[in-house]
Amino acid sequence: MNDAITINALTKIYGTKNAVNNVSLSIQERELFGLLGVNGAGKTTLIKMLSCLTKPTSGDATLLGKSITKEPEQVRTAIAVSPQETAIAPDLTVRENLELMAGVHGFNKEKTKIKTDEMIAQFSLHPYEKQRSKTLSGGWQRKLSIAMALISEPRILFLDEPTLGLDIIGRRELWALIEKLKEKTTIILTTHYLEEAEALSNRICIMKDGQIKAIGSAQELIEKANTESFEDAFVYFVTEGDTR
Ligand SMILES: Nc1ncnc2c1ncn2[C@@H]1O[C@H](COP(=O)(O)OP(=O)(O)OP(=O)(O)O)[C@@H](O)[C@H]1O
Ligand SMILES: [Mg+2]
């Protein structure tokens, strides 16, 4: 199988903070890659660099063979991001937000209508389509944000805490959708819900202080940490070496 993403010594320094510190790894095509770590571990910074939203301080990565530092425009056409802070236009309606995204990707009128209708149906957004987005509840704003990311049928999808604030029904719906997407999309998912990462991911990477602490399937990480559960394994890797 081909690599969808190859990361080579990627580093991001903010002032004196080494947010991502010399990370190297590969992600295969159609892999669902879970990115875990405590608050401030560097997950969002890594995703922002891979999706060309922020430039690395050093190092590089290729996505489908294109370099994030040398060919960011080509990278951008193949990917989509659902950011941690939802990126919707608050004064536009649900439908208008989706149409705006379709426009960003250069869809013609006909394709815009087809894809917008498809996303509204897939995410059960029909009752809200004429409502201004800022008047939606937080969970529905999140669903809209993910629908906007998916409208372009990206080959690589970044989901930064997609289920944050969703109720259990919404989370289960999204899990089912992610399971379906896995068939044709490479997905990088961050979450603080460990059972979610365990259930959905092919491999999981645990980050701490900008570095990789462990990488493997949930089962492999449990065996490596020699613990009963994945949650215990996670705690083991993020506290390993701490004196507290
Ligand atoms: N724009 C920025 N300017 C300065 N420091 C930043 C910036 N963005 C992130 N950082 C710092 O980089 C580190 C990593 O942050 P990041 O947002 O990548 O963590 P995270 O793993 O996504 O955390 P969380 O689980 O809370 O979302 C933190 O110490 C954070 O304060
Ligand atoms: Mg984050």
PDB file of C-alpha atoms and ligand atoms in Angstrom:
ATOM      1  CA  MET A   1       0.000   0.000   0.000  1.00  0.00           C
ATOM      2  CA  ASN A   2       1.174   3.536  -0.722  1.00  0.00           C
ATOM      3  CA  ASP A   3       1.900   6.181   1.859  1.00  0.00           C
ATOM      4  CA  ALA A   4      -0.626   9.010   1.848  1.00  0.00           C
ATOM      5  CA  ILE A   5       1.496  11.094   4.211  1.00  0.00           C
ATOM      6  CA  THR A   6       5.217  10.996   4.902  1.00  0.00           C
ATOM      7  CA  ILE A   7       6.426  13.288   7.685  1.00  0.00           C
ATOM      8  CA  ASN A   8      10.112  14.034   7.942  1.00  0.00           C
ATOM      9  CA  ALA A   9      11.566  15.731  11.057  1.00  0.00           C
ATOM     10  CA  LEU A  10       8.709  18.215  11.258  1.00  0.00           C
ATOM     11  CA  THR A  11       9.238  20.929  13.869  1.00  0.00           C
ATOM     12  CA  LYS A  12       7.289  24.014  14.944  1.00  0.00           C
ATOM     13  CA  ILE A  13       8.654  26.495  17.431  1.00  0.00           C
ATOM     14  CA  TYR A  14       6.475  29.333  18.785  1.00  0.00           C
ATOM     15  CA  GLY A  15       8.809  31.766  20.563  1.00  0.00           C
ATOM     16  CA  THR A  16      10.573  29.491  22.995  1.00  0.00           C
ATOM     17  CA  LYS A  17       7.883  26.768  22.874  1.00  0.00           C
ATOM     18  CA  ASN A  18       8.735  23.673  20.841  1.00  0.00           C
ATOM     19  CA  ALA A  19       5.124  22.785  19.987  1.00  0.00           C
ATOM     20  CA  VAL A  20       6.107  19.984  17.580  1.00  0.00           C
ATOM     21  CA  ASN A  21       9.596  18.588  18.025  1.00  0.00           C
ATOM     22  CA  ASN A  22      11.207  16.610  15.203  1.00  0.00           C
ATOM     23  CA  VAL A  23       8.269  14.343  14.338  1.00  0.00           C
ATOM     24  CA  SER A  24       8.725  11.697  11.633  1.00  0.00           C
ATOM     25  CA  LEU A  25       6.133   9.105  10.649  1.00  0.00           C
ATOM     26  CA  SER A  26       4.179   7.721   7.703  1.00  0.00           C
ATOM     27  CA  ILE A  27       0.452   7.239   7.239  1.00  0.00           C
ATOM     28  CA  GLN A  28      -0.883   4.825   4.648  1.00  0.00           C
ATOM     29  CA  GLU A  29      -3.624   5.473   2.146  1.00  0.00           C
ATOM     30  CA  ARG A  30      -7.085   4.807   3.589  1.00  0.00           C
ATOM     31  CA  GLU A  31      -5.652   4.487   7.074  1.00  0.00           C
ATOM     32  CA  LEU A  32      -7.521   6.044   9.976  1.00  0.00           C
ATOM     33  CA  PHE A  33      -4.794   7.503  12.101  1.00  0.00           C
ATOM     34  CA  GLY A  34      -5.669   8.540  15.642  1.00  0.00           C
ATOM     35  CA  LEU A  35      -3.602  11.366  17.112  1.00  0.00           C
ATOM     36  CA  LEU A  36      -3.793  11.450  20.891  1.00  0.00           C
ATOM     37  CA  GLY A  37      -2.158  13.361  23.726  1.00  0.00           C
ATOM     38  CA  VAL A  38      -2.961  15.588  26.677  1.00  0.00           C
ATOM     39  CA  ASN A  39      -3.833  19.286  26.201  1.00  0.00           C
ATOM     40  CA  GLY A  40      -0.929  21.133  24.624  1.00  0.00           C
ATOM     41  CA  ALA A  41       0.820  18.007  23.305  1.00  0.00           C
ATOM     42  CA  GLY A  42       1.087  19.460  19.787  1.00  0.00           C
ATOM     43  CA  LYS A  43      -1.726  17.659  17.939  1.00  0.00           C
ATOM     44  CA  THR A  44      -3.418  20.723  16.467  1.00  0.00           C
ATOM     45  CA  THR A  45      -0.064  22.280  15.549  1.00  0.00           C
ATOM     46  CA  LEU A  46       0.906  19.104  13.667  1.00  0.00           C
ATOM     47  CA  ILE A  47      -2.431  19.101  11.803  1.00  0.00           C
ATOM     48  CA  LYS A  48      -2.086  22.808  10.980  1.00  0.00           C
ATOM     49  CA  MET A  49       1.323  22.214   9.419  1.00  0.00           C
ATOM     50  CA  LEU A  50       0.155  19.161   7.436  1.00  0.00           C
ATOM     51  CA  SER A  51      -2.842  21.076   6.115  1.00  0.00           C
ATOM     52  CA  CYS A  52      -0.688  24.110   5.179  1.00  0.00           C
ATOM     53  CA  LEU A  53      -2.383  26.455   7.650  1.00  0.00           C
ATOM     54  CA  THR A  54       0.928  27.197   9.353  1.00  0.00           C
ATOM     55  CA  LYS A  55       4.500  26.831   8.112  1.00  0.00           C
ATOM     56  CA  PRO A  56       6.918  24.457   9.819  1.00  0.00           C
ATOM     57  CA  THR A  57       9.989  25.954  11.484  1.00  0.00           C
ATOM     58  CA  SER A  58      11.964  23.078   9.966  1.00  0.00           C
ATOM     59  CA  GLY A  59      11.417  19.680   8.390  1.00  0.00           C
ATOM     60  CA  ASP A  60       8.905  18.774   5.703  1.00  0.00           C
ATOM     61  CA  ALA A  61       6.054  16.418   4.856  1.00  0.00           C
ATOM     62  CA  THR A  62       4.620  15.091   1.620  1.00  0.00           C
ATOM     63  CA  LEU A  63       0.920  14.435   1.136  1.00  0.00           C
ATOM     64  CA  LEU A  64       0.183  12.223  -1.892  1.00  0.00           C
ATOM     65  CA  GLY A  65       3.686  13.031  -3.060  1.00  0.00           C
ATOM     66  CA  LYS A  66       3.360  16.832  -2.734  1.00  0.00           C
ATOM     67  CA  SER A  67       5.496  18.809  -0.314  1.00  0.00           C
ATOM     68  CA  ILE A  68       3.766  21.069   2.233  1.00  0.00           C
ATOM     69  CA  THR A  69       6.649  23.541   2.028  1.00  0.00           C
ATOM     70  CA  LYS A  70       7.259  23.521  -1.739  1.00  0.00           C
ATOM     71  CA  GLU A  71       3.800  22.727  -3.175  1.00  0.00           C
ATOM     72  CA  PRO A  72       1.212  23.903  -0.628  1.00  0.00           C
ATOM     73  CA  GLU A  73      -1.343  24.787  -3.347  1.00  0.00           C
ATOM     74  CA  GLN A  74      -1.326  21.223  -4.695  1.00  0.00           C
ATOM     75  CA  VAL A  75      -1.568  19.827  -1.179  1.00  0.00           C
ATOM     76  CA  ARG A  76      -4.585  22.019  -0.439  1.00  0.00           C
ATOM     77  CA  THR A  77      -6.583  20.684  -3.393  1.00  0.00           C
ATOM     78  CA  ALA A  78      -6.360  17.091  -2.109  1.00  0.00           C
ATOM     79  CA  ILE A  79      -7.225  17.683   1.526  1.00  0.00           C
ATOM     80  CA  ALA A  80      -9.884  19.094   3.808  1.00  0.00           C
ATOM     81  CA  VAL A  81      -9.838  20.137   7.439  1.00  0.00           C
ATOM     82  CA  SER A  82     -12.487  20.280  10.099  1.00  0.00           C
ATOM     83  CA  PRO A  83     -10.679  22.510  12.592  1.00  0.00           C
ATOM     84  CA  GLN A  84     -10.860  22.374  16.383  1.00  0.00           C
ATOM     85  CA  GLU A  85     -12.547  25.790  16.383  1.00  0.00           C
ATOM     86  CA  THR A  86     -15.379  25.425  13.869  1.00  0.00           C
ATOM     87  CA  ALA A  87     -14.813  27.577  10.806  1.00  0.00           C
ATOM     88  CA  ILE A  88     -18.293  28.572   9.717  1.00  0.00           C
ATOM     89  CA  ALA A  89     -19.503  31.996   8.601  1.00  0.00           C
ATOM     90  CA  PRO A  90     -21.893  32.906  11.451  1.00  0.00           C
ATOM     91  CA  ASP A  91     -24.219  35.215   9.495  1.00  0.00           C
ATOM     92  CA  LEU A  92     -24.694  32.849   6.567  1.00  0.00           C
ATOM     93  CA  THR A  93     -27.339  30.140   6.635  1.00  0.00           C
ATOM     94  CA  VAL A  94     -26.464  26.454   6.723  1.00  0.00           C
ATOM     95  CA  ARG A  95     -27.084  26.102   2.979  1.00  0.00           C
ATOM     96  CA  GLU A  96     -25.105  29.267   2.202  1.00  0.00           C
ATOM     97  CA  ASN A  97     -22.116  28.009   4.179  1.00  0.00           C
ATOM     98  CA  LEU A  98     -22.107  24.775   2.189  1.00  0.00           C
ATOM     99  CA  GLU A  99     -22.489  26.682  -1.080  1.00  0.00           C
ATOM    100  CA  LEU A 100     -19.631  28.965  -0.097  1.00  0.00           C
ATOM    101  CA  MET A 101     -17.376  25.949   0.432  1.00  0.00           C
ATOM    102  CA  ALA A 102     -18.459  24.475  -2.919  1.00  0.00           C
ATOM    103  CA  GLY A 103     -17.507  27.813  -4.482  1.00  0.00           C
ATOM    104  CA  VAL A 104     -14.080  27.714  -2.838  1.00  0.00           C
ATOM    105  CA  HIS A 105     -13.518  24.392  -4.612  1.00  0.00           C
ATOM    106  CA  GLY A 106     -14.676  25.828  -7.932  1.00  0.00           C
ATOM    107  CA  PHE A 107     -17.811  23.713  -8.390  1.00  0.00           C
ATOM    108  CA  ASN A 108     -20.255  24.905 -11.050  1.00  0.00           C
ATOM    109  CA  LYS A 109     -23.886  25.736 -10.189  1.00  0.00           C
ATOM    110  CA  GLU A 110     -25.176  22.252 -10.870  1.00  0.00           C
ATOM    111  CA  LYS A 111     -22.508  20.435  -8.891  1.00  0.00           C
ATOM    112  CA  THR A 112     -22.855  22.950  -6.038  1.00  0.00           C
ATOM    113  CA  LYS A 113     -26.565  22.138  -5.774  1.00  0.00           C
ATOM    114  CA  ILE A 114     -26.031  18.373  -5.939  1.00  0.00           C
ATOM    115  CA  LYS A 115     -23.244  18.333  -3.335  1.00  0.00           C
ATOM    116  CA  THR A 116     -25.011  20.797  -1.025  1.00  0.00           C
ATOM    117  CA  ASP A 117     -28.207  18.707  -1.085  1.00  0.00           C
ATOM    118  CA  GLU A 118     -26.159  15.572  -0.477  1.00  0.00           C
ATOM    119  CA  MET A 119     -24.412  17.037   2.581  1.00  0.00           C
ATOM    120  CA  ILE A 120     -27.694  18.398   4.010  1.00  0.00           C
ATOM    121  CA  ALA A 121     -29.219  14.920   3.691  1.00  0.00           C
ATOM    122  CA  GLN A 122     -26.172  13.055   5.014  1.00  0.00           C
ATOM    123  CA  PHE A 123     -25.928  15.233   8.121  1.00  0.00           C
ATOM    124  CA  SER A 124     -29.704  15.573   8.702  1.00  0.00           C
ATOM    125  CA  LEU A 125     -29.361  19.351   8.354  1.00  0.00           C
ATOM    126  CA  HIS A 126     -32.643  19.768   6.487  1.00  0.00           C
ATOM    127  CA  PRO A 127     -34.633  21.423   9.337  1.00  0.00           C
ATOM    128  CA  TYR A 128     -31.897  24.056   9.719  1.00  0.00           C
ATOM    129  CA  GLU A 129     -30.844  24.803   6.161  1.00  0.00           C
ATOM    130  CA  LYS A 130     -32.354  28.317   6.073  1.00  0.00           C
ATOM    131  CA  GLN A 131     -31.226  29.212   9.594  1.00  0.00           C
ATOM    132  CA  ARG A 132     -28.276  31.515  10.245  1.00  0.00           C
ATOM    133  CA  SER A 133     -25.398  29.344  11.412  1.00  0.00           C
ATOM    134  CA  LYS A 134     -24.691  31.367  14.560  1.00  0.00           C
ATOM    135  CA  THR A 135     -28.165  30.482  15.851  1.00  0.00           C
ATOM    136  CA  LEU A 136     -27.461  26.712  15.703  1.00  0.00           C
ATOM    137  CA  SER A 137     -26.517  24.834  18.861  1.00  0.00           C
ATOM    138  CA  GLY A 138     -22.814  24.023  19.287  1.00  0.00           C
ATOM    139  CA  GLY A 139     -23.278  20.395  18.251  1.00  0.00           C
ATOM    140  CA  TRP A 140     -25.096  21.326  15.055  1.00  0.00           C
ATOM    141  CA  GLN A 141     -22.430  23.921  14.212  1.00  0.00           C
ATOM    142  CA  ARG A 142     -19.862  21.121  14.522  1.00  0.00           C
ATOM    143  CA  LYS A 143     -21.852  18.877  12.179  1.00  0.00           C
ATOM    144  CA  LEU A 144     -22.090  21.715   9.661  1.00  0.00           C
ATOM    145  CA  SER A 145     -18.335  22.265   9.936  1.00  0.00           C
ATOM    146  CA  ILE A 146     -17.676  18.596   9.125  1.00  0.00           C
ATOM    147  CA  ALA A 147     -20.167  18.638   6.248  1.00  0.00           C
ATOM    148  CA  MET A 148     -18.293  21.655   4.848  1.00  0.00           C
ATOM    149  CA  ALA A 149     -14.998  19.755   5.064  1.00  0.00           C
ATOM    150  CA  LEU A 150     -16.457  16.761   3.212  1.00  0.00           C
ATOM    151  CA  ILE A 151     -18.144  18.606   0.357  1.00  0.00           C
ATOM    152  CA  SER A 152     -14.992  18.457  -1.805  1.00  0.00           C
ATOM    153  CA  GLU A 153     -14.604  14.657  -1.421  1.00  0.00           C
ATOM    154  CA  PRO A 154     -11.056  15.075  -0.105  1.00  0.00           C
ATOM    155  CA  ARG A 155      -8.551  12.225  -0.386  1.00  0.00           C
ATOM    156  CA  ILE A 156      -7.103  13.201   2.976  1.00  0.00           C
ATOM    157  CA  LEU A 157      -9.294  14.475   5.793  1.00  0.00           C
ATOM    158  CA  PHE A 158      -8.173  16.048   9.053  1.00  0.00           C
ATOM    159  CA  LEU A 159     -10.693  15.911  11.883  1.00  0.00           C
ATOM    160  CA  ASP A 160      -9.535  17.871  14.946  1.00  0.00           C
ATOM    161  CA  GLU A 161     -11.785  16.798  17.828  1.00  0.00           C
ATOM    162  CA  PRO A 162     -14.818  16.249  15.567  1.00  0.00           C
ATOM    163  CA  THR A 163     -17.099  14.894  18.286  1.00  0.00           C
ATOM    164  CA  LEU A 164     -16.361  17.547  20.928  1.00  0.00           C
ATOM    165  CA  GLY A 165     -19.670  18.746  22.300  1.00  0.00           C
ATOM    166  CA  LEU A 166     -21.794  16.278  20.346  1.00  0.00           C
ATOM    167  CA  ASP A 167     -24.458  14.327  22.213  1.00  0.00           C
ATOM    168  CA  ILE A 168     -24.230  10.552  22.164  1.00  0.00           C
ATOM    169  CA  ILE A 169     -26.608  10.198  19.207  1.00  0.00           C
ATOM    170  CA  GLY A 170     -24.613  12.730  17.219  1.00  0.00           C
ATOM    171  CA  ARG A 171     -21.361  10.988  18.120  1.00  0.00           C
ATOM    172  CA  ARG A 172     -22.658   7.604  17.044  1.00  0.00           C
ATOM    173  CA  GLU A 173     -23.934   9.058  13.772  1.00  0.00           C
ATOM    174  CA  LEU A 174     -20.541  10.592  13.139  1.00  0.00           C
ATOM    175  CA  TRP A 175     -18.734   7.359  13.983  1.00  0.00           C
ATOM    176  CA  ALA A 176     -20.871   5.518  11.426  1.00  0.00           C
ATOM    177  CA  LEU A 177     -20.082   8.194   8.861  1.00  0.00           C
ATOM    178  CA  ILE A 178     -16.346   7.991   9.596  1.00  0.00           C
ATOM    179  CA  GLU A 179     -16.473   4.191   9.247  1.00  0.00           C
ATOM    180  CA  LYS A 180     -17.967   4.659   5.780  1.00  0.00           C
ATOM    181  CA  LEU A 181     -15.472   7.359   4.804  1.00  0.00           C
ATOM    182  CA  LYS A 182     -12.568   5.093   5.745  1.00  0.00           C
ATOM    183  CA  GLU A 183     -13.198   3.047   2.610  1.00  0.00           C
ATOM    184  CA  LYS A 184     -11.877   5.785   0.336  1.00  0.00           C
ATOM    185  CA  THR A 185     -10.307   8.483   2.494  1.00  0.00           C
ATOM    186  CA  THR A 186      -7.190   8.775   4.615  1.00  0.00           C
ATOM    187  CA  ILE A 187      -8.295  10.256   7.926  1.00  0.00           C
ATOM    188  CA  ILE A 188      -6.268  11.872  10.696  1.00  0.00           C
ATOM    189  CA  LEU A 189      -8.406  12.196  13.789  1.00  0.00           C
ATOM    190  CA  THR A 190      -7.677  13.821  17.126  1.00  0.00           C
ATOM    191  CA  THR A 191      -9.881  13.209  20.121  1.00  0.00           C
ATOM    192  CA  HIS A 192      -9.818  13.133  23.904  1.00  0.00           C
ATOM    193  CA  TYR A 193     -12.375  10.298  23.879  1.00  0.00           C
ATOM    194  CA  LEU A 194     -10.073   7.301  24.101  1.00  0.00           C
ATOM    195  CA  GLU A 195     -12.804   4.758  23.340  1.00  0.00           C
ATOM    196  CA  GLU A 196     -13.471   6.651  20.126  1.00  0.00           C
ATOM    197  CA  ALA A 197      -9.825   6.443  19.039  1.00  0.00           C
ATOM    198  CA  GLU A 198      -9.683   2.792  20.036  1.00  0.00           C
ATOM    199  CA  ALA A 199     -12.830   1.891  18.093  1.00  0.00           C
ATOM    200  CA  LEU A 200     -12.107   3.814  14.909  1.00  0.00           C
ATOM    201  CA  SER A 201      -8.330   3.911  14.415  1.00  0.00           C
ATOM    202  CA  ASN A 202      -6.137   1.495  12.516  1.00  0.00           C
ATOM    203  CA  ARG A 203      -3.136   2.976  14.307  1.00  0.00           C
ATOM    204  CA  ILE A 204      -2.787   5.456  17.134  1.00  0.00           C
ATOM    205  CA  CYS A 205       0.009   7.903  17.833  1.00  0.00           C
ATOM    206  CA  ILE A 206       0.396   9.246  21.370  1.00  0.00           C
ATOM    207  CA  MET A 207       2.119  12.634  21.557  1.00  0.00           C
ATOM    208  CA  LYS A 208       3.621  14.386  24.539  1.00  0.00           C
ATOM    209  CA  ASP A 209       5.510  17.703  24.603  1.00  0.00           C
ATOM    210  CA  GLY A 210       5.607  17.795  20.813  1.00  0.00           C
ATOM    211  CA  GLN A 211       7.138  14.345  20.451  1.00  0.00           C
ATOM    212  CA  ILE A 212       5.893  10.846  19.643  1.00  0.00           C
ATOM    213  CA  LYS A 213       5.723   8.650  22.739  1.00  0.00           C
ATOM    214  CA  ALA A 214       4.169   5.568  21.141  1.00  0.00           C
ATOM    215  CA  ILE A 215       2.685   4.451  17.851  1.00  0.00           C
ATOM    216  CA  GLY A 216       0.776   1.297  16.910  1.00  0.00           C
ATOM    217  CA  SER A 217      -2.641  -0.337  16.983  1.00  0.00           C
ATOM    218  CA  ALA A 218      -4.602  -0.002  20.247  1.00  0.00           C
ATOM    219  CA  GLN A 219      -3.834  -3.651  20.974  1.00  0.00           C
ATOM    220  CA  GLU A 220      -0.114  -3.166  20.320  1.00  0.00           C
ATOM    221  CA  LEU A 221      -0.006  -0.164  22.657  1.00  0.00           C
ATOM    222  CA  ILE A 222      -1.796  -2.120  25.398  1.00  0.00           C
ATOM    223  CA  GLU A 223       0.773  -4.896  25.034  1.00  0.00           C
ATOM    224  CA  LYS A 224       3.688  -2.463  24.967  1.00  0.00           C
ATOM    225  CA  ALA A 225       2.495  -0.744  28.145  1.00  0.00           C
ATOM    226  CA  ASN A 226       1.557  -4.093  29.670  1.00  0.00           C
ATOM    227  CA  THR A 227      -1.811  -2.786  30.883  1.00  0.00           C
ATOM    228  CA  GLU A 228      -5.355  -4.143  31.035  1.00  0.00           C
ATOM    229  CA  SER A 229      -7.051  -1.390  29.050  1.00  0.00           C
ATOM    230  CA  PHE A 230      -6.244   1.151  26.378  1.00  0.00           C
ATOM    231  CA  GLU A 231      -6.997   3.960  28.825  1.00  0.00           C
ATOM    232  CA  ASP A 232      -4.335   2.636  31.207  1.00  0.00           C
ATOM    233  CA  ALA A 233      -1.891   2.310  28.329  1.00  0.00           C
ATOM    234  CA  PHE A 234      -2.532   5.947  27.361  1.00  0.00           C
ATOM    235  CA  VAL A 235      -1.913   7.108  30.929  1.00  0.00           C
ATOM    236  CA  TYR A 236       1.253   5.018  31.002  1.00  0.00           C
ATOM    237  CA  PHE A 237       2.674   6.670  27.871  1.00  0.00           C
ATOM    238  CA  VAL A 238       1.780  10.260  28.809  1.00  0.00           C
ATOM    239  CA  THR A 239       3.165   9.980  32.346  1.00  0.00           C
ATOM    240  CA  GLU A 240       6.182   7.783  31.575  1.00  0.00           C
ATOM    241  CA  GLY A 241       9.312   9.419  32.950  1.00  0.00           C
ATOM    242  CA  ASP A 242       7.342  11.925  35.098  1.00  0.00           C
ATOM    243  CA  THR A 243       8.422  12.163  38.715  1.00  0.00           C
ATOM    244  CA  ARG A 244       5.071  13.425  40.063  1.00  0.00           C
TER     245      ARG A 244
HETATM  246  N1  LIG B   1      -0.199  30.324  17.739  1.00  0.00           N
HETATM  247  C1  LIG B   1       0.490  29.924  18.807  1.00  0.00           C
HETATM  248  N2  LIG B   1       1.360  30.768  19.415  1.00  0.00           N
HETATM  249  C2  LIG B   1       2.081  30.363  20.474  1.00  0.00           C
HETATM  250  N3  LIG B   1       2.004  29.148  21.034  1.00  0.00           N
HETATM  251  C3  LIG B   1       1.159  28.269  20.478  1.00  0.00           C
HETATM  252  C4  LIG B   1       0.360  28.605  19.329  1.00  0.00           C
HETATM  253  N4  LIG B   1      -0.386  27.520  19.007  1.00  0.00           N
HETATM  254  C5  LIG B   1      -0.074  26.563  19.900  1.00  0.00           C
HETATM  255  N5  LIG B   1       0.841  27.003  20.771  1.00  0.00           N
HETATM  256  C6  LIG B   1       1.445  26.213  21.860  1.00  0.00           C
HETATM  257  O1  LIG B   1       1.941  25.008  21.312  1.00  0.00           O
HETATM  258  C7  LIG B   1       1.691  23.912  22.178  1.00  0.00           C
HETATM  259  C8  LIG B   1       0.901  22.841  21.448  1.00  0.00           C
HETATM  260  O2  LIG B   1      -0.405  23.333  21.208  1.00  0.00           O
HETATM  261  P1  LIG B   1      -1.499  22.524  20.362  1.00  0.00           P
HETATM  262  O3  LIG B   1      -2.662  23.411  20.160  1.00  0.00           O
HETATM  263  O4  LIG B   1      -0.833  21.959  19.157  1.00  0.00           O
HETATM  264  O5  LIG B   1      -1.852  21.342  21.368  1.00  0.00           O
HETATM  265  P2  LIG B   1      -2.982  20.210  21.279  1.00  0.00           P
HETATM  266  O6  LIG B   1      -2.287  18.913  21.436  1.00  0.00           O
HETATM  267  O7  LIG B   1      -3.802  20.406  20.066  1.00  0.00           O
HETATM  268  O8  LIG B   1      -3.838  20.488  22.590  1.00  0.00           O
HETATM  269  P3  LIG B   1      -5.439  20.358  22.888  1.00  0.00           P
HETATM  270  O9  LIG B   1      -5.676  18.936  23.249  1.00  0.00           O
HETATM  271  O10 LIG B   1      -5.633  21.265  24.055  1.00  0.00           O
HETATM  272  O11 LIG B   1      -6.179  20.799  21.668  1.00  0.00           O
HETATM  273  C9  LIG B   1       0.986  24.498  23.406  1.00  0.00           C
HETATM  274  O12 LIG B   1       1.951  24.724  24.405  1.00  0.00           O
HETATM  275  C10 LIG B   1       0.409  25.805  22.900  1.00  0.00           C
HETATM  276  O13 LIG B   1       0.294  26.751  23.927  1.00  0.00           O
HETATM  277 MG    MG B   2      -5.789  20.793  19.737  1.00  0.00          MG
END
